[in-house]
Amino acid sequence: MVYESCKGYGSETWIPLNKKTAGNDHQTVHDEGKQNVLLRVLRGDMFKKTKRSFSTFSVPVRRWTTVLDALIYAKEHSDSSIAIRFSCRMASCGSCGMIINGIPRLACYTKISELGYDTVTCEPLPNFPVIRDLVTDFQQFFNHHRHMEPYIENQYPVPREEALSEFKQTPRDIDNYLQFSYCIKCGLCYSACPTVATDTKFPGPQALSQAYRYSADNRDDAEKKRLDIVDNRHGIWRCHFAGSCSAVCPKGVDPALGIQLLRSHLMSISKTPKTLADLRKIDDDKD
Amino acid sequence: MVSGNIQNANSTFLRESTVMKIHYITGLGALFVVAVHVMMRLVVPFSTSLEYENVINNYRILWYALLLEIILVLISIHGFNGLRIMLIELRQNAMWEKFVTIFTLAAMLAVIGYGTRTIIIANGL
Amino acid sequence: MEAFRKNESENLRANREGLKGWLNPTRYGWERLSYWLMRLTGLFLLLYFVGHVYETSSLVGGIDAWNSMLALTQTPGGHLFLILVIGTSTFHSANGIRLILAETARGLGKPGRPDYPYDAVSLNNRQRSGIWIALVLAAAAMFYGGSILFGGE
Ligand code: SF4
Ligand code: FES
């Protein structure tokens, strides 16, 4: 991305997308308006235990500038000590979650032009301990995830080691869990959840929907085990379907749906029973 | 690997899913019996419905006294379990959890006991 | 990282939103509002219930005790309070039924293949109209209760 030098706050006119001149796309890009926004970043260092305060930066933005772009710009041009975490810049790695203008969002997936404000406020994700500035500690979050046994478990008797092959799954079987497997563990749902806000033992939307993801997979037969894990005082029942997790999830995982589906399995009145998948044997292919 | 702060097995007397099934059932049940209870105020002329004689007469009817007892039990269970849910989400340590469980159970029993006393005495008046 | 990990239990609570996380219903849409109302109405109704059990126990004291207790509650303030009880109990009941159905996965939609802009299927209009119906019913019940309590003599 090419940034042009900062020309001062609001010195240029902003040309929204719908007003752009029709015709030559290439030219339009160069004519596109550029504007400065105020970027406010909540700073603080947990090692130095200083009081947290906002640093402000003026950052030039274009129609396509994301909050992450703006943060990187501020880091390059104004203050290299801003702590941020990012990697993929395309909503795939889940490292750039933060509170942007009051709502948990991915910085790389949030365009400033779509926020519609001249001021962009970035704060670290709540419900995660802050390490420094916008970087938070995910240890407890990952612990909860691991606790759900997020892997396929199967007691399927395999006759011969060399006959190990794959399971047969229909597209419908896949649809049962596919959406939950799109989770990138960004923690946005965990910081939006009102129960996680006070309950440290509550697994949170991410972990619970992963418990459903593996239980709904018909290659897995450890559903009972996972139901036992989530059925306790601080388990799945502390979800009250406030839906905030699904409202902020950037990948359409809809953790609230997963949790309610898991709960219906726990009450044994699910409408989505599962039959275990068959193993496709090597010998099958021979004939 | 897993932090000690995650609750593992279910060591409580009732499984949480049993408690929550009770919560749902008592809630639905209370809805129906309370509807009858409220209707009783509307079947007699409204302004006289709360006169001492009328109220006592209601208590003397056995099925109505039983209905009141059922309401008392259902709402106490549902209400104090709801309170327990809210309190248990606030902090997580063994002391607090024990306190919340005992406190809500005791409050539940106290309210049931106190209400039952009214029903029994008023039934005999 | 060592210093950071030293006090793990303190660390677990660090930066949690705390009570104000659930006390603020304005940020995430209707479902969050319904969650907030469900809790507040529940707490309020529990308070009312305990008060009601106490209030009616004056029956035991005979007609005088009953009448003096009645005098305390048959005031405009008492009536307003009762109207609030009517509204909150209607909302709590209607929304409670919706939640029981939703928490057993009724009316939520099916998991599928999410696509841009990744709207969640569980936050659908069936659920939202459940919340709206609960609100409308509560308003209607309050109106009806008000007309009886303040109107009919
Ligand atoms: S469920 Fe969604 S919001 Fe939660 S961690 Fe996964 S991708 Fe992020
Ligand atoms: S940088 Fe990878 S998700 Fe934002």
Coordinates of C-alpha atoms and ligand atoms in Angstrom, one line a residue:
Chain A
M1 CA 0.0 0.0 0.0
V2 CA 1.3 3.5 -0.9
Y3 CA 0.7 6.2 1.6
E4 CA 1.1 9.8 0.7
S5 CA 2.3 12.3 3.1
C6 CA 0.0 13.6 5.7
K7 CA -1.5 16.9 4.7
G8 CA -3.4 17.9 7.8
Y9 CA -6.7 17.0 9.2
G10 CA -9.6 17.3 6.7
S11 CA -7.6 19.3 4.2
E12 CA -8.8 17.3 1.3
T13 CA -12.3 16.5 0.1
W14 CA -13.6 13.0 0.6
I15 CA -15.1 11.3 -2.5
P16 CA -17.4 8.5 -1.4
L17 CA -17.6 5.4 -3.6
N18 CA -21.0 6.1 -5.1
K19 CA -19.9 9.5 -6.3
K20 CA -16.8 8.4 -8.1
T21 CA -16.6 9.3 -11.7
A22 CA -17.7 6.5 -14.0
G23 CA -15.4 5.1 -16.7
N24 CA -11.8 4.4 -16.4
D25 CA -11.3 2.4 -13.2
H26 CA -7.6 2.9 -13.2
Q27 CA -7.9 6.6 -13.3
T28 CA -10.6 6.6 -10.6
V29 CA -8.2 5.1 -8.1
H30 CA -5.8 7.9 -8.5
D31 CA -8.5 10.5 -8.3
E32 CA -10.0 9.0 -5.2
G33 CA -10.2 11.4 -2.3
K34 CA -8.0 11.1 0.7
Q35 CA -8.8 12.3 4.2
N36 CA -7.2 12.3 7.5
V37 CA -8.7 10.6 10.5
L38 CA -7.8 10.8 14.1
L39 CA -6.5 7.4 15.4
R40 CA -6.7 7.0 19.1
V41 CA -4.8 4.0 20.6
L42 CA -5.1 3.0 24.2
R43 CA -1.5 2.5 25.5
G44 CA -0.3 0.7 28.5
D45 CA 2.3 -1.7 29.6
M46 CA 1.4 -4.4 32.1
F47 CA 5.1 -4.8 33.2
K48 CA 5.6 -1.2 34.0
K49 CA 2.1 -1.0 35.6
T50 CA 1.7 2.6 34.3
K51 CA -1.8 4.0 34.0
R52 CA -3.2 3.5 30.6
S53 CA -3.9 6.5 28.4
F54 CA -4.7 7.3 24.8
S55 CA -2.1 8.3 22.2
T56 CA -3.5 10.1 19.2
F57 CA -2.3 10.1 15.6
S58 CA -3.4 11.8 12.4
V59 CA -3.5 9.2 9.7
P60 CA -4.3 9.7 6.0
V61 CA -6.9 7.2 4.8
R62 CA -8.3 6.1 1.4
R63 CA -11.5 4.2 0.8
W64 CA -9.7 0.9 1.2
T65 CA -7.6 1.7 4.2
T66 CA -8.2 -0.7 7.1
V67 CA -7.7 0.1 10.8
L68 CA -4.6 -2.2 10.6
D69 CA -3.2 -0.2 7.8
A70 CA -3.7 3.0 9.8
L71 CA -2.0 1.5 12.8
I72 CA 0.9 0.4 10.7
Y73 CA 1.1 3.9 9.3
A74 CA 1.2 5.4 12.7
K75 CA 3.9 2.9 13.8
E76 CA 6.0 3.7 10.7
H77 CA 5.6 7.5 10.8
S78 CA 4.8 8.6 14.3
D79 CA 5.6 6.2 17.1
S80 CA 7.3 2.9 16.5
S81 CA 6.6 1.7 20.0
I82 CA 2.9 1.0 19.4
A83 CA 2.4 -2.7 20.2
I84 CA 0.1 -4.5 17.8
R85 CA -0.2 -8.1 16.7
F86 CA -1.0 -9.1 13.2
S87 CA 0.1 -11.5 10.6
C88 CA -2.1 -12.3 7.6
R89 CA -3.8 -8.9 7.0
M90 CA -6.7 -10.9 5.5
A91 CA -8.9 -12.1 8.4
S92 CA -7.4 -15.6 8.4
C93 CA -5.0 -15.7 11.3
G94 CA -7.1 -14.2 14.0
S95 CA -4.3 -12.1 15.6
C96 CA -5.5 -8.6 15.1
G97 CA -8.7 -8.5 17.2
M98 CA -9.3 -5.3 19.1
I99 CA -12.0 -3.0 20.2
I100 CA -12.6 -0.5 17.4
N101 CA -15.0 2.2 18.3
G102 CA -16.5 0.2 21.1
I103 CA -17.1 -3.1 19.3
P104 CA -14.7 -6.1 19.0
R105 CA -13.5 -6.3 15.4
L106 CA -10.5 -7.5 13.4
A107 CA -8.3 -4.5 12.6
C108 CA -7.4 -5.9 9.2
Y109 CA -11.1 -6.6 8.3
T110 CA -12.5 -3.2 9.3
K111 CA -12.3 -0.5 6.7
I112 CA -12.2 3.0 8.2
S113 CA -14.5 4.3 5.4
E114 CA -17.1 1.8 6.5
L115 CA -16.9 2.9 10.2
G116 CA -18.2 6.3 9.1
Y117 CA -16.4 8.3 11.8
D118 CA -13.5 10.8 11.7
T119 CA -12.1 9.3 14.9
V120 CA -11.1 5.7 15.2
T121 CA -10.5 4.5 18.7
C122 CA -8.6 1.3 19.3
E123 CA -8.5 -0.5 22.6
P124 CA -7.2 -4.0 23.5
L125 CA -9.8 -6.8 23.7
P126 CA -11.6 -6.9 27.0
N127 CA -11.7 -10.2 28.9
F128 CA -8.1 -10.9 27.9
P129 CA -5.2 -9.7 30.1
V130 CA -3.4 -6.9 28.4
I131 CA 0.3 -7.5 27.7
R132 CA 1.1 -4.1 26.1
D133 CA -1.0 -1.6 24.2
L134 CA -3.3 -3.6 21.9
V135 CA -1.6 -7.0 22.5
T136 CA -3.5 -9.3 24.8
D137 CA -2.8 -12.7 26.3
F138 CA -4.8 -15.6 24.9
Q139 CA -3.5 -18.3 27.3
Q140 CA -6.8 -18.9 29.2
F141 CA -8.8 -18.7 26.0
F142 CA -6.7 -21.4 24.3
N143 CA -6.9 -23.5 27.5
H144 CA -10.6 -23.5 27.3
H145 CA -10.4 -24.5 23.7
R146 CA -8.0 -27.3 24.4
H147 CA -10.2 -28.5 27.2
M148 CA -13.0 -29.3 24.7
E149 CA -10.8 -32.0 23.1
P150 CA -10.9 -30.3 19.7
Y151 CA -9.8 -33.2 17.6
I152 CA -11.5 -36.2 16.0
E153 CA -11.7 -39.1 18.4
N154 CA -12.8 -42.5 17.1
Q155 CA -12.8 -46.0 18.5
Y156 CA -13.4 -47.4 15.0
P157 CA -11.8 -50.8 14.8
V158 CA -9.2 -50.7 12.1
P159 CA -8.5 -54.2 10.9
R160 CA -5.1 -53.7 9.4
E161 CA -2.8 -50.8 9.9
E162 CA -2.1 -50.6 6.1
A163 CA -5.8 -50.6 5.4
L164 CA -6.1 -47.2 7.2
S165 CA -8.0 -45.0 4.8
E166 CA -10.5 -42.2 5.0
F167 CA -14.1 -41.8 6.1
K168 CA -17.0 -41.4 3.7
Q169 CA -18.8 -38.2 4.3
T170 CA -21.6 -36.8 2.2
P171 CA -21.8 -33.0 1.6
R172 CA -24.7 -33.0 4.0
D173 CA -22.6 -34.6 6.7
I174 CA -20.0 -31.8 6.1
D175 CA -22.6 -29.0 6.3
N176 CA -23.4 -30.1 9.9
Y177 CA -20.0 -28.8 11.1
L178 CA -18.3 -26.9 8.3
Q179 CA -19.3 -23.5 9.4
F180 CA -18.0 -24.0 12.9
S181 CA -14.7 -25.2 11.5
Y182 CA -14.1 -21.8 10.0
C183 CA -13.3 -20.4 13.4
I184 CA -9.9 -18.5 13.4
K185 CA -9.7 -18.2 17.2
C186 CA -9.6 -14.5 17.1
G187 CA -11.3 -14.1 20.5
L188 CA -13.8 -11.5 19.4
C189 CA -16.7 -13.6 20.6
Y190 CA -15.0 -14.2 23.9
S191 CA -14.6 -10.5 24.5
A192 CA -18.2 -9.7 23.5
C193 CA -19.8 -12.4 25.8
P194 CA -21.5 -11.0 28.9
T195 CA -20.9 -14.2 30.8
V196 CA -17.1 -14.3 30.1
A197 CA -17.0 -10.8 31.4
T198 CA -17.3 -12.1 34.9
D199 CA -17.0 -15.9 34.8
T200 CA -13.4 -17.1 34.4
K201 CA -14.3 -20.7 34.3
F202 CA -16.9 -20.4 31.6
P203 CA -15.4 -21.8 28.4
G204 CA -16.8 -19.0 26.2
P205 CA -18.5 -19.1 22.8
Q206 CA -15.5 -20.1 20.9
A207 CA -14.7 -23.2 23.0
L208 CA -18.3 -24.3 23.3
S209 CA -18.9 -24.0 19.5
Q210 CA -15.8 -26.0 18.9
A211 CA -17.1 -28.7 21.2
Y212 CA -20.1 -28.8 19.0
R213 CA -18.0 -28.7 15.8
Y214 CA -16.3 -32.0 16.8
S215 CA -19.3 -33.6 18.2
A216 CA -21.3 -32.9 15.0
D217 CA -18.6 -34.4 12.9
N218 CA -19.7 -37.9 12.0
R219 CA -16.1 -39.1 12.0
D220 CA -16.0 -38.5 15.7
D221 CA -17.7 -40.6 18.4
A222 CA -16.6 -38.8 21.5
E223 CA -19.8 -36.7 21.8
K224 CA -20.7 -38.1 25.2
K225 CA -17.3 -37.3 26.6
R226 CA -17.6 -33.7 25.4
L227 CA -21.1 -33.3 26.8
D228 CA -19.7 -34.4 30.1
I229 CA -17.0 -31.7 29.9
V230 CA -19.5 -28.9 29.2
D231 CA -22.2 -30.0 31.6
N232 CA -21.1 -28.4 34.8
R233 CA -21.8 -25.3 36.9
H234 CA -19.6 -23.1 34.7
G235 CA -20.2 -24.9 31.5
I236 CA -22.7 -24.6 28.7
W237 CA -25.6 -23.6 30.9
R238 CA -24.0 -20.2 31.6
C239 CA -24.8 -19.3 28.1
H240 CA -28.1 -17.3 28.0
F241 CA -28.2 -16.7 24.3
A242 CA -27.4 -13.0 24.4
G243 CA -26.1 -13.5 20.8
S244 CA -23.3 -11.0 21.1
C245 CA -20.7 -13.6 20.0
S246 CA -22.5 -14.3 16.7
A247 CA -23.0 -10.6 16.2
V248 CA -19.2 -9.9 16.2
C249 CA -17.8 -13.1 14.7
P250 CA -16.0 -12.1 11.5
K251 CA -16.1 -15.5 9.9
G252 CA -19.8 -16.3 10.2
V253 CA -19.2 -19.1 12.6
D254 CA -22.3 -18.2 14.6
P255 CA -21.1 -19.7 17.9
A256 CA -24.5 -19.0 19.5
L257 CA -26.0 -21.4 17.1
G258 CA -23.4 -24.1 17.8
I259 CA -24.0 -23.7 21.6
Q260 CA -27.7 -24.1 21.3
L261 CA -27.4 -27.1 19.0
L262 CA -24.9 -28.7 21.5
R263 CA -27.4 -27.9 24.3
S264 CA -30.2 -29.7 22.4
H265 CA -27.9 -32.7 22.2
L266 CA -27.3 -32.5 25.9
M267 CA -31.0 -32.5 26.5
S268 CA -31.3 -35.4 24.1
I269 CA -33.9 -33.7 22.0
S270 CA -31.8 -32.8 19.1
K271 CA -33.2 -32.8 15.6
T272 CA -29.9 -33.5 14.1
P273 CA -29.0 -37.1 15.1
K274 CA -25.8 -38.4 13.8
T275 CA -24.7 -41.8 12.4
L276 CA -21.1 -42.5 12.4
A277 CA -19.3 -42.4 9.0
D278 CA -18.1 -45.5 7.3
L279 CA -14.4 -46.1 6.7
R280 CA -13.5 -46.3 3.1
K281 CA -11.2 -49.3 2.9
I282 CA -8.3 -49.5 0.6
D283 CA -9.7 -52.8 -0.7
D284 CA -12.9 -50.9 -1.7
D285 CA -10.9 -49.0 -4.3
K286 CA -9.5 -52.2 -5.8
D287 CA -12.7 -53.4 -7.2
Chain B
M1 CA -1.7 -28.4 29.8
V2 CA -5.1 -27.3 31.1
S3 CA -5.1 -24.6 33.7
G4 CA -6.4 -25.6 37.1
N5 CA -9.0 -22.9 36.9
I6 CA -11.2 -24.7 34.5
Q7 CA -13.8 -26.8 36.2
N8 CA -13.3 -30.4 35.2
A9 CA -15.6 -33.2 36.3
N10 CA -19.1 -32.7 37.7
S11 CA -18.7 -33.0 41.4
T12 CA -22.0 -31.4 42.3
F13 CA -25.0 -33.2 43.8
L14 CA -27.2 -32.6 40.8
R15 CA -25.8 -32.3 37.3
E16 CA -26.2 -28.8 36.0
S17 CA -28.4 -30.1 33.1
T18 CA -30.8 -31.6 35.7
V19 CA -30.9 -28.3 37.6
M20 CA -31.6 -26.4 34.4
K21 CA -34.3 -28.8 33.3
I22 CA -35.9 -28.2 36.6
H23 CA -35.5 -24.5 36.0
Y24 CA -37.4 -24.7 32.6
I25 CA -40.1 -26.9 34.0
T26 CA -40.8 -24.9 37.1
G27 CA -40.8 -21.7 34.9
L28 CA -43.4 -23.2 32.6
G29 CA -45.4 -24.6 35.4
A30 CA -45.4 -21.4 37.4
L31 CA -46.8 -19.6 34.3
F32 CA -49.9 -21.7 34.3
V33 CA -50.6 -21.7 38.0
V34 CA -50.0 -18.0 38.4
A35 CA -52.4 -17.4 35.5
V36 CA -55.1 -19.3 37.5
H37 CA -54.2 -17.3 40.6
V38 CA -54.5 -14.0 38.8
M39 CA -57.8 -15.1 37.3
M40 CA -59.2 -15.7 40.7
R41 CA -59.0 -11.9 41.3
L42 CA -60.8 -11.2 38.1
V43 CA -63.8 -13.6 38.5
V44 CA -65.1 -11.7 41.5
P45 CA -65.9 -8.0 41.3
F46 CA -62.4 -6.5 41.2
S47 CA -62.8 -3.9 44.0
T48 CA -64.0 -6.5 46.5
S49 CA -61.5 -9.2 45.5
L50 CA -59.0 -8.2 48.2
E51 CA -61.5 -7.9 51.1
Y52 CA -60.4 -10.0 54.1
E53 CA -63.5 -12.3 54.0
N54 CA -63.1 -13.1 50.2
V55 CA -59.4 -13.8 50.6
I56 CA -59.9 -16.0 53.6
N57 CA -62.7 -17.8 51.8
N58 CA -60.3 -18.6 49.0
Y59 CA -57.8 -20.0 51.3
R60 CA -60.4 -22.3 52.8
I61 CA -61.0 -24.0 49.5
L62 CA -58.6 -26.9 49.6
W63 CA -57.7 -27.0 45.9
Y64 CA -57.0 -23.3 45.9
A65 CA -54.8 -23.6 49.0
L66 CA -53.0 -26.4 47.2
L67 CA -52.6 -24.3 44.1
L68 CA -51.1 -21.5 46.2
E69 CA -48.7 -24.0 47.7
I70 CA -47.7 -25.2 44.2
I71 CA -47.1 -21.6 43.1
L72 CA -45.0 -21.0 46.2
V73 CA -42.8 -24.0 45.6
L74 CA -42.4 -23.5 41.8
I75 CA -41.6 -19.8 41.9
S76 CA -39.2 -20.2 44.9
I77 CA -37.3 -22.9 43.1
H78 CA -37.3 -21.0 39.8
G79 CA -36.5 -17.6 41.3
F80 CA -33.8 -18.6 43.7
N81 CA -32.2 -20.8 41.1
G82 CA -32.2 -17.8 38.8
L83 CA -30.5 -15.8 41.5
R84 CA -27.9 -18.6 42.0
I85 CA -27.1 -18.5 38.3
M86 CA -26.5 -14.8 38.4
L87 CA -24.4 -14.9 41.5
I88 CA -22.3 -17.9 40.5
E89 CA -21.2 -16.1 37.4
L90 CA -19.8 -13.3 39.4
R91 CA -16.8 -14.8 41.1
Q92 CA -15.2 -18.2 40.9
N93 CA -13.7 -19.7 44.0
A94 CA -14.8 -22.6 46.2
M95 CA -15.9 -20.4 49.1
W96 CA -18.1 -18.2 47.0
E97 CA -19.7 -21.1 45.2
K98 CA -20.4 -22.9 48.4
F99 CA -21.8 -19.7 49.9
V100 CA -24.1 -19.1 46.9
T101 CA -25.4 -22.6 46.8
I102 CA -26.2 -22.7 50.5
F103 CA -27.5 -19.2 50.6
T104 CA -30.0 -19.6 47.7
L105 CA -31.1 -23.1 49.0
A106 CA -31.7 -21.7 52.5
A107 CA -33.5 -18.6 51.2
M108 CA -35.6 -20.9 49.0
L109 CA -36.6 -23.1 51.9
A110 CA -37.2 -20.2 54.2
V111 CA -39.6 -18.5 51.7
I112 CA -41.4 -21.9 51.1
G113 CA -41.7 -22.5 54.9
Y114 CA -42.9 -19.0 55.6
G115 CA -45.5 -19.1 52.8
T116 CA -46.7 -22.6 53.8
R117 CA -47.2 -21.4 57.3
T118 CA -49.6 -18.6 56.0
I119 CA -51.4 -21.1 53.8
I120 CA -51.9 -23.6 56.6
I121 CA -53.0 -21.1 59.2
A122 CA -55.3 -19.2 56.8
N123 CA -56.8 -22.5 55.6
G124 CA -57.8 -23.2 59.2
L125 CA -59.2 -19.8 59.9
Chain C
M1 CA 6.7 -13.6 30.3
E2 CA 7.7 -14.9 33.7
A3 CA 6.6 -11.9 35.7
F4 CA 3.4 -11.9 33.8
R5 CA 2.5 -15.5 34.6
K6 CA 3.5 -15.3 38.2
N7 CA 0.1 -14.5 39.6
E8 CA -2.1 -16.6 37.5
S9 CA -5.4 -16.2 39.4
E10 CA -5.0 -12.5 39.4
N11 CA -4.2 -12.6 35.7
L12 CA -7.3 -14.6 34.9
R13 CA -9.5 -11.7 36.1
A14 CA -7.3 -9.0 34.5
N15 CA -9.2 -6.8 32.0
R16 CA -12.5 -8.6 32.3
E17 CA -15.3 -6.3 31.6
G18 CA -17.0 -7.3 34.9
L19 CA -20.5 -6.4 35.9
K20 CA -20.7 -3.5 33.5
G21 CA -20.3 -6.1 30.8
W22 CA -23.9 -7.3 31.3
L23 CA -25.3 -4.0 32.7
N24 CA -24.8 -2.3 29.3
P25 CA -27.4 -3.6 26.8
T26 CA -26.8 -1.0 24.1
R27 CA -24.0 -2.5 22.1
Y28 CA -24.9 -5.8 20.4
G29 CA -28.5 -5.7 19.2
W30 CA -31.8 -7.1 20.3
E31 CA -30.6 -10.4 21.7
R32 CA -28.4 -8.6 24.1
L33 CA -31.2 -6.4 25.1
S34 CA -33.4 -9.4 25.7
Y35 CA -30.7 -11.0 27.9
W36 CA -30.5 -7.8 29.9
L37 CA -34.2 -7.4 30.4
M38 CA -34.6 -11.1 31.2
R39 CA -32.2 -10.7 34.1
L40 CA -33.5 -7.5 35.4
T41 CA -37.2 -8.6 35.2
G42 CA -36.2 -11.9 36.9
L43 CA -34.5 -10.1 39.8
F44 CA -37.4 -7.7 40.1
L45 CA -40.0 -10.5 40.1
L46 CA -38.1 -12.4 42.7
L47 CA -38.1 -9.3 44.9
Y48 CA -41.8 -8.9 44.4
F49 CA -42.5 -12.5 45.1
V50 CA -40.7 -12.4 48.4
G51 CA -42.5 -9.2 49.3
H52 CA -45.8 -10.7 48.2
V53 CA -45.3 -13.8 50.4
Y54 CA -44.5 -11.5 53.3
E55 CA -47.4 -9.1 52.5
T56 CA -50.0 -11.9 52.4
S57 CA -48.7 -13.4 55.6
S58 CA -50.6 -10.6 57.4
L59 CA -53.7 -12.7 56.8
V60 CA -52.7 -14.7 59.8
G61 CA -52.9 -11.7 62.0
G62 CA -56.6 -11.3 61.4
I63 CA -58.7 -8.6 59.6
D64 CA -57.0 -5.6 61.2
A65 CA -53.5 -6.7 60.2
W66 CA -54.7 -7.5 56.7
N67 CA -56.4 -4.1 56.3
S68 CA -53.5 -2.1 57.5
M69 CA -51.2 -4.0 55.1
L70 CA -53.7 -3.4 52.3
A71 CA -53.8 0.3 53.0
L72 CA -50.0 0.4 52.4
T73 CA -50.3 -1.2 49.0
Q74 CA -53.5 0.3 47.7
T75 CA -51.9 3.6 46.8
P76 CA -51.1 5.1 43.4
G77 CA -47.5 4.2 44.1
G78 CA -48.5 0.6 44.9
H79 CA -50.6 0.5 41.8
L80 CA -47.7 1.7 39.6
F81 CA -45.5 -1.0 41.2
L82 CA -48.2 -3.6 40.4
I83 CA -48.4 -2.5 36.8
L84 CA -44.6 -2.9 36.6
V85 CA -45.0 -6.4 38.0
I86 CA -47.6 -7.2 35.4
G87 CA -45.4 -5.9 32.6
T88 CA -42.2 -7.6 33.8
S89 CA -43.9 -10.9 34.4
T90 CA -45.5 -10.9 31.0
F91 CA -42.1 -10.2 29.3
H92 CA -40.3 -12.7 31.4
S93 CA -42.9 -15.4 30.6
A94 CA -43.1 -14.8 26.8
N95 CA -39.4 -14.3 26.4
G96 CA -38.7 -17.3 28.6
I97 CA -40.8 -19.5 26.3
R98 CA -38.8 -18.2 23.4
L99 CA -35.5 -18.9 25.2
I100 CA -36.5 -22.5 26.2
L101 CA -37.3 -23.2 22.5
A102 CA -34.1 -21.5 21.3
E103 CA -31.9 -23.2 23.8
T104 CA -33.2 -26.5 22.6
A105 CA -32.4 -25.3 19.1
R106 CA -35.9 -24.5 17.8
G107 CA -36.3 -21.7 15.4
L108 CA -32.6 -21.0 15.0
G109 CA -32.0 -22.1 11.5
K110 CA -29.5 -24.7 10.2
P111 CA -25.7 -24.5 10.0
G112 CA -24.6 -24.0 6.4
R113 CA -21.8 -22.5 4.3
P114 CA -21.3 -18.9 5.5
D115 CA -20.6 -16.3 2.9
Y116 CA -19.9 -12.6 2.9
P117 CA -21.2 -10.6 4.9
Y118 CA -21.3 -13.5 7.2
D119 CA -24.6 -12.7 9.0
A120 CA -25.3 -15.2 11.7
V121 CA -28.4 -17.4 11.0
S122 CA -29.2 -17.7 14.7
L123 CA -29.8 -14.0 15.0
N124 CA -32.8 -14.2 12.7
N125 CA -36.1 -12.5 12.5
R126 CA -37.9 -15.4 14.0
Q127 CA -36.0 -14.9 17.2
R128 CA -36.2 -11.1 17.0
S129 CA -40.0 -11.2 16.5
G130 CA -40.2 -13.4 19.6
I131 CA -38.5 -10.6 21.5
W132 CA -40.7 -7.9 19.9
I133 CA -43.8 -9.9 20.7
A134 CA -42.7 -10.3 24.3
L135 CA -42.3 -6.5 24.5
V136 CA -45.6 -5.8 22.9
L137 CA -47.4 -8.3 25.1
A138 CA -45.8 -6.7 28.2
A139 CA -46.9 -3.2 27.0
A140 CA -50.5 -4.4 26.4
A141 CA -50.6 -6.2 29.7
M142 CA -49.4 -3.1 31.5
F143 CA -52.0 -1.0 29.7
Y144 CA -54.8 -3.5 30.6
G145 CA -53.6 -3.7 34.2
G146 CA -53.4 0.1 34.4
S147 CA -57.0 0.5 33.1
I148 CA -58.3 -1.9 35.7
L149 CA -56.2 -0.6 38.6
F150 CA -56.7 3.1 37.9
G151 CA -60.0 3.0 36.0
G152 CA -62.4 0.6 37.4
E153 CA -64.0 1.4 40.7
Ligands
SF4_1 S1 -16.1 -18.1 16.8 FE1 -15.8 -16.3 15.4 S2 -15.4 -14.6 16.8 FE2 -15.1 -16.5 18.0 S3 -12.9 -16.9 17.9 FE3 -13.9 -18.1 16.2 S4 -13.8 -16.8 14.4 FE4 -13.4 -15.5 16.2
FES2 S1 -4.0 -9.9 10.6 FE1 -4.7 -12.0 10.4 S2 -6.8 -11.8 11.0 FE2 -6.1 -9.7 11.0

